Amino acid sequence: MVILQVENLSKKYGNFLALENASFEVKEGSVHALCGENGAGKSTLIKMLSGAIVPTSGRFVIDGVESTGMTPREAMNHGIRAIYQEFSLVPFLTVAENIFYGREPTRAGFCDFGKMKDDARALCREMGVEIDPGARVETLGVAQQQIVEILKAVSSKARLLIMDEPTASLTVGETQVFYDIVRRLQAAGTAIIYISHRLEEVFSLCDEVSVLCDGRMTATRPVEDVTRRELISLMVGRDLVESYPESSTAPGAEVLRVSNLENDRLHDVSFALHAGEILGFGGLIGAGRTELAMALMGELKIDGGTVLLRGADYRPRSSRYALTRGIGLIPEDRKHQGVVMSLSVKRNVSLGILDKLSNAAGILSRAREDEYYDKYATELAIKTATPNNLVSTLSGGNQQKVVVAKVLARDCEVIIFDEPTRGIDVGAKHEIYGLMRELADQGKAIILISSDMPELLGMSDRIAVMSAGYLVADLGRGEADQATILELASTKLAMEEGMQ
Ligand SMILES: Nc1ncnc2c1ncn2[C@@H]1O[C@H](COP(=O)(O)OP(=O)(O)OP(=O)(O)O)[C@@H](O)[C@H]1O
Ligand SMILES: [Mg+2]
């Protein structure tokens, strides 16, 4: 049975047509994938269904009810639930309070906290999830927060559940938990629209796939009728060879030496990084990889151990200081650390180099700023209506490209990429891979933190594995495979459990 029927839905932002005459259907109990490059119009489409934005023209029919645009409340009442790319949780409330936010159970006119917690616990059990309903959301990691978002969406009966890149911040183990949830919902008859840049998910989880290319829906097919290669070419409009760029230089001199680094989260971490190499960091979420990056950037205090940068003592005090010494970070959390939402796309790119673009009197040269912007925007194919638009109007993946451009413009000697391709489409992913390798070949030293196994294995010259704050292995290219890394990643956890 068809639950959702979309007919000629369009959305214009000013003169810019973000979505043009999209039509497709979603059936009960089916998982319908929505694929397309960054900026193709995926989020725009689903936001019209959930009532977050108003369509410019067209209509959709949900469960027999026709609409040319709903308010969020109406969409809710018709059983439409959406999980967006950006989190919508209230950090200082508990898991239970977030799940039932706006629909709290009451007794005699007051919120019944006891029942709310019990309901949340029952829901967790039903979905096979282990999260404390009484924990405050801000104390949870990104992955667990994502699970809470999902629980919130499914806590009241959903007819149509829309998920915009739900697994972008999950690692292999958590993704399995999430897949189980999707299958349970599917079995219960919920229709699901699923947006993902991870193509393996489309093939393992979805029944049908619709492809958006530059705002137009170019195909809708049963997943079993399409190959990975066809799907990619439908999305990017050309054939794309999926391979990782080979290194063309041998590693050079040692650039960074970290010895016995200690703080609350890191224990006795030691490694060396050379010019011209990409050192991958594997591990589960919470293993300390981001903390290590933050420590090197001077954003987390270091209690013990030493860091040598080109043989000289390096004691980072702030990320500004790290940048002046030539260490740059492309952070995992682009929304809070990467871009300034209230500034233009162009200014976000030039933000770190305003000094370089100004004359002795401190006056900014607009021409030089444009020149820099054009160089990186072209190299990374940043898609924006104009460079003067606010960065907040860019699609998720294009915001990530802006962060990459900003750090590249600083011309650092050591560049740390923390989950650099999260939320980025296949085409742009390969551009970023090409760029990372090019930087390494130019003699830069690169650290790649990634939870995407194929990417970690494909891009790294060596792979360091972290577990519970320890660096437990340093593997050469030939020694690493997915099973080995996953096993090493849980060594310290297994030991800790054994001790209890
Ligand atoms: N408020 C807005 N004002 C102007 N343009 C916008 C606005 N919101 C989105 N756009 C533009 O509409 C286009 C489609 O954006 P959308 O967010 O739907 O892309 P997407 O397919 O979800 O991409 P991603 O995979 O990167 O999340 C983009 O070019 C984007 O810059
Ligand atoms: Mg999007």
JSON list of N, CA and C and ligand atoms in Angstrom, two decimals, residues 13 16 18 36-45 85 164-165 197 383 389 393-398 423, ligand 1:
[
{"chain": "A", "resi": 13, "resn": "TYR", "atom": "N", "xyz": [14.45, 29.13, -3.55]},
{"chain": "A", "resi": 13, "resn": "TYR", "atom": "CA", "xyz": [14.98, 30.10, -2.58]},
{"chain": "A", "resi": 13, "resn": "TYR", "atom": "C", "xyz": [15.34, 31.32, -3.41]},
{"chain": "A", "resi": 16, "resn": "PHE", "atom": "N", "xyz": [16.72, 30.83, -6.88]},
{"chain": "A", "resi": 16, "resn": "PHE", "atom": "CA", "xyz": [17.42, 29.56, -6.98]},
{"chain": "A", "resi": 16, "resn": "PHE", "atom": "C", "xyz": [16.46, 28.39, -6.79]},
{"chain": "A", "resi": 18, "resn": "ALA", "atom": "N", "xyz": [15.94, 24.99, -5.80]},
{"chain": "A", "resi": 18, "resn": "ALA", "atom": "CA", "xyz": [16.63, 23.93, -5.06]},
{"chain": "A", "resi": 18, "resn": "ALA", "atom": "C", "xyz": [16.04, 22.56, -5.39]},
{"chain": "A", "resi": 36, "resn": "GLY", "atom": "N", "xyz": [21.96, 11.43, -3.68]},
{"chain": "A", "resi": 36, "resn": "GLY", "atom": "CA", "xyz": [22.32, 12.57, -4.51]},
{"chain": "A", "resi": 36, "resn": "GLY", "atom": "C", "xyz": [23.51, 13.28, -3.93]},
{"chain": "A", "resi": 37, "resn": "GLU", "atom": "N", "xyz": [24.18, 14.07, -4.76]},
{"chain": "A", "resi": 37, "resn": "GLU", "atom": "CA", "xyz": [25.36, 14.79, -4.31]},
{"chain": "A", "resi": 37, "resn": "GLU", "atom": "C", "xyz": [24.99, 15.85, -3.27]},
{"chain": "A", "resi": 38, "resn": "ASN", "atom": "N", "xyz": [26.01, 16.43, -2.63]},
{"chain": "A", "resi": 38, "resn": "ASN", "atom": "CA", "xyz": [25.77, 17.51, -1.69]},
{"chain": "A", "resi": 38, "resn": "ASN", "atom": "C", "xyz": [25.10, 18.67, -2.42]},
{"chain": "A", "resi": 39, "resn": "GLY", "atom": "N", "xyz": [24.01, 19.14, -1.85]},
{"chain": "A", "resi": 39, "resn": "GLY", "atom": "CA", "xyz": [23.30, 20.26, -2.47]},
{"chain": "A", "resi": 39, "resn": "GLY", "atom": "C", "xyz": [22.31, 19.83, -3.54]},
{"chain": "A", "resi": 40, "resn": "ALA", "atom": "N", "xyz": [22.09, 18.54, -3.69]},
{"chain": "A", "resi": 40, "resn": "ALA", "atom": "CA", "xyz": [21.17, 18.05, -4.74]},
{"chain": "A", "resi": 40, "resn": "ALA", "atom": "C", "xyz": [19.71, 18.38, -4.42]},
{"chain": "A", "resi": 41, "resn": "GLY", "atom": "N", "xyz": [19.42, 18.58, -3.13]},
{"chain": "A", "resi": 41, "resn": "GLY", "atom": "CA", "xyz": [18.05, 18.95, -2.75]},
{"chain": "A", "resi": 41, "resn": "GLY", "atom": "C", "xyz": [17.37, 17.92, -1.85]},
{"chain": "A", "resi": 42, "resn": "LYS", "atom": "N", "xyz": [18.13, 16.98, -1.30]},
{"chain": "A", "resi": 42, "resn": "LYS", "atom": "CA", "xyz": [17.54, 15.92, -0.48]},
{"chain": "A", "resi": 42, "resn": "LYS", "atom": "C", "xyz": [16.89, 16.48, 0.78]},
{"chain": "A", "resi": 43, "resn": "SER", "atom": "N", "xyz": [17.66, 17.27, 1.53]},
{"chain": "A", "resi": 43, "resn": "SER", "atom": "CA", "xyz": [17.10, 17.82, 2.78]},
{"chain": "A", "resi": 43, "resn": "SER", "atom": "C", "xyz": [15.94, 18.75, 2.49]},
{"chain": "A", "resi": 44, "resn": "THR", "atom": "N", "xyz": [16.07, 19.51, 1.41]},
{"chain": "A", "resi": 44, "resn": "THR", "atom": "CA", "xyz": [14.98, 20.41, 1.02]},
{"chain": "A", "resi": 44, "resn": "THR", "atom": "C", "xyz": [13.69, 19.62, 0.81]},
{"chain": "A", "resi": 45, "resn": "LEU", "atom": "N", "xyz": [13.79, 18.51, 0.12]},
{"chain": "A", "resi": 45, "resn": "LEU", "atom": "CA", "xyz": [12.62, 17.69, -0.15]},
{"chain": "A", "resi": 45, "resn": "LEU", "atom": "C", "xyz": [11.97, 17.19, 1.13]},
{"chain": "A", "resi": 85, "resn": "GLN", "atom": "N", "xyz": [19.63, 16.30, 9.76]},
{"chain": "A", "resi": 85, "resn": "GLN", "atom": "CA", "xyz": [21.09, 16.24, 9.82]},
{"chain": "A", "resi": 85, "resn": "GLN", "atom": "C", "xyz": [21.61, 16.91, 11.08]},
{"chain": "A", "resi": 164, "resn": "ASP", "atom": "N", "xyz": [17.57, 11.75, 7.87]},
{"chain": "A", "resi": 164, "resn": "ASP", "atom": "CA", "xyz": [18.58, 12.44, 7.06]},
{"chain": "A", "resi": 164, "resn": "ASP", "atom": "C", "xyz": [19.96, 12.09, 7.59]},
{"chain": "A", "resi": 165, "resn": "GLU", "atom": "N", "xyz": [20.64, 11.19, 6.94]},
{"chain": "A", "resi": 165, "resn": "GLU", "atom": "CA", "xyz": [21.98, 10.73, 7.33]},
{"chain": "A", "resi": 165, "resn": "GLU", "atom": "C", "xyz": [22.09, 10.32, 8.80]},
{"chain": "A", "resi": 197, "resn": "HIS", "atom": "N", "xyz": [24.84, 8.99, 2.43]},
{"chain": "A", "resi": 197, "resn": "HIS", "atom": "CA", "xyz": [25.94, 9.03, 1.45]},
{"chain": "A", "resi": 197, "resn": "HIS", "atom": "C", "xyz": [26.72, 7.72, 1.48]},
{"chain": "A", "resi": 383, "resn": "LYS", "atom": "N", "xyz": [29.62, 24.30, -3.53]},
{"chain": "A", "resi": 383, "resn": "LYS", "atom": "CA", "xyz": [28.42, 24.68, -4.27]},
{"chain": "A", "resi": 383, "resn": "LYS", "atom": "C", "xyz": [27.59, 25.69, -3.48]},
{"chain": "A", "resi": 389, "resn": "ASN", "atom": "N", "xyz": [26.63, 34.45, 0.24]},
{"chain": "A", "resi": 389, "resn": "ASN", "atom": "CA", "xyz": [25.56, 33.85, 1.05]},
{"chain": "A", "resi": 389, "resn": "ASN", "atom": "C", "xyz": [26.10, 33.42, 2.41]},
{"chain": "A", "resi": 393, "resn": "THR", "atom": "N", "xyz": [23.28, 28.68, 4.76]},
{"chain": "A", "resi": 393, "resn": "THR", "atom": "CA", "xyz": [22.37, 28.30, 3.67]},
{"chain": "A", "resi": 393, "resn": "THR", "atom": "C", "xyz": [22.96, 27.17, 2.83]},
{"chain": "A", "resi": 394, "resn": "LEU", "atom": "N", "xyz": [24.20, 26.76, 3.11]},
{"chain": "A", "resi": 394, "resn": "LEU", "atom": "CA", "xyz": [24.80, 25.67, 2.32]},
{"chain": "A", "resi": 394, "resn": "LEU", "atom": "C", "xyz": [24.27, 24.32, 2.80]},
{"chain": "A", "resi": 395, "resn": "SER", "atom": "N", "xyz": [24.28, 23.36, 1.90]},
{"chain": "A", "resi": 395, "resn": "SER", "atom": "CA", "xyz": [23.93, 22.00, 2.30]},
{"chain": "A", "resi": 395, "resn": "SER", "atom": "C", "xyz": [25.03, 21.48, 3.23]},
{"chain": "A", "resi": 396, "resn": "GLY", "atom": "N", "xyz": [24.70, 20.45, 4.01]},
{"chain": "A", "resi": 396, "resn": "GLY", "atom": "CA", "xyz": [25.62, 19.92, 5.02]},
{"chain": "A", "resi": 396, "resn": "GLY", "atom": "C", "xyz": [27.00, 19.61, 4.47]},
{"chain": "A", "resi": 397, "resn": "GLY", "atom": "N", "xyz": [27.04, 18.92, 3.35]},
{"chain": "A", "resi": 397, "resn": "GLY", "atom": "CA", "xyz": [28.31, 18.51, 2.77]},
{"chain": "A", "resi": 397, "resn": "GLY", "atom": "C", "xyz": [29.13, 19.69, 2.30]},
{"chain": "A", "resi": 398, "resn": "ASN", "atom": "N", "xyz": [28.46, 20.70, 1.79]},
{"chain": "A", "resi": 398, "resn": "ASN", "atom": "CA", "xyz": [29.20, 21.87, 1.32]},
{"chain": "A", "resi": 398, "resn": "ASN", "atom": "C", "xyz": [29.76, 22.69, 2.47]},
{"chain": "A", "resi": 423, "resn": "GLY", "atom": "N", "xyz": [29.24, 12.87, 5.86]},
{"chain": "A", "resi": 423, "resn": "GLY", "atom": "CA", "xyz": [28.18, 13.64, 5.21]},
{"chain": "A", "resi": 423, "resn": "GLY", "atom": "C", "xyz": [28.54, 14.17, 3.84]},
{"chain": "B", "resi": 1, "resn": "LIG", "atom": "N1", "xyz": [17.70, 28.80, 3.23]},
{"chain": "B", "resi": 1, "resn": "LIG", "atom": "C1", "xyz": [18.31, 28.67, 2.04]},
{"chain": "B", "resi": 1, "resn": "LIG", "atom": "N2", "xyz": [18.60, 29.74, 1.27]},
{"chain": "B", "resi": 1, "resn": "LIG", "atom": "C2", "xyz": [19.22, 29.61, 0.08]},
{"chain": "B", "resi": 1, "resn": "LIG", "atom": "N3", "xyz": [19.61, 28.43, -0.46]},
{"chain": "B", "resi": 1, "resn": "LIG", "atom": "C3", "xyz": [19.37, 27.32, 0.26]},
{"chain": "B", "resi": 1, "resn": "LIG", "atom": "C4", "xyz": [18.72, 27.38, 1.55]},
{"chain": "B", "resi": 1, "resn": "LIG", "atom": "N4", "xyz": [18.62, 26.12, 2.01]},
{"chain": "B", "resi": 1, "resn": "LIG", "atom": "C5", "xyz": [19.18, 25.32, 1.07]},
{"chain": "B", "resi": 1, "resn": "LIG", "atom": "N5", "xyz": [19.63, 26.04, 0.02]},
{"chain": "B", "resi": 1, "resn": "LIG", "atom": "C6", "xyz": [20.29, 25.50, -1.19]},
{"chain": "B", "resi": 1, "resn": "LIG", "atom": "O1", "xyz": [19.48, 24.50, -1.77]},
{"chain": "B", "resi": 1, "resn": "LIG", "atom": "C7", "xyz": [20.29, 23.46, -2.32]},
{"chain": "B", "resi": 1, "resn": "LIG", "atom": "C8", "xyz": [19.83, 22.12, -1.80]},
{"chain": "B", "resi": 1, "resn": "LIG", "atom": "O2", "xyz": [20.20, 22.02, -0.44]},
{"chain": "B", "resi": 1, "resn": "LIG", "atom": "P1", "xyz": [19.90, 20.71, 0.43]},
{"chain": "B", "resi": 1, "resn": "LIG", "atom": "O3", "xyz": [20.23, 21.06, 1.84]},
{"chain": "B", "resi": 1, "resn": "LIG", "atom": "O4", "xyz": [18.54, 20.22, 0.14]},
{"chain": "B", "resi": 1, "resn": "LIG", "atom": "O5", "xyz": [20.98, 19.69, -0.15]},
{"chain": "B", "resi": 1, "resn": "LIG", "atom": "P2", "xyz": [21.23, 18.15, 0.25]},
{"chain": "B", "resi": 1, "resn": "LIG", "atom": "O6", "xyz": [20.91, 17.32, -0.93]},
{"chain": "B", "resi": 1, "resn": "LIG", "atom": "O7", "xyz": [20.53, 17.83, 1.51]},
{"chain": "B", "resi": 1, "resn": "LIG", "atom": "O8", "xyz": [22.81, 18.12, 0.45]},
{"chain": "B", "resi": 1, "resn": "LIG", "atom": "P3", "xyz": [23.76, 17.38, 1.59]},
{"chain": "B", "resi": 1, "resn": "LIG", "atom": "O9", "xyz": [24.03, 16.00, 1.11]},
{"chain": "B", "resi": 1, "resn": "LIG", "atom": "O10", "xyz": [25.03, 18.18, 1.52]},
{"chain": "B", "resi": 1, "resn": "LIG", "atom": "O11", "xyz": [23.08, 17.47, 2.90]},
{"chain": "B", "resi": 1, "resn": "LIG", "atom": "C9", "xyz": [21.74, 23.80, -1.96]},
{"chain": "B", "resi": 1, "resn": "LIG", "atom": "O12", "xyz": [22.37, 24.37, -3.09]},
{"chain": "B", "resi": 1, "resn": "LIG", "atom": "C10", "xyz": [21.60, 24.81, -0.85]},
{"chain": "B", "resi": 1, "resn": "LIG", "atom": "O13", "xyz": [22.69, 25.72, -0.85]}
]
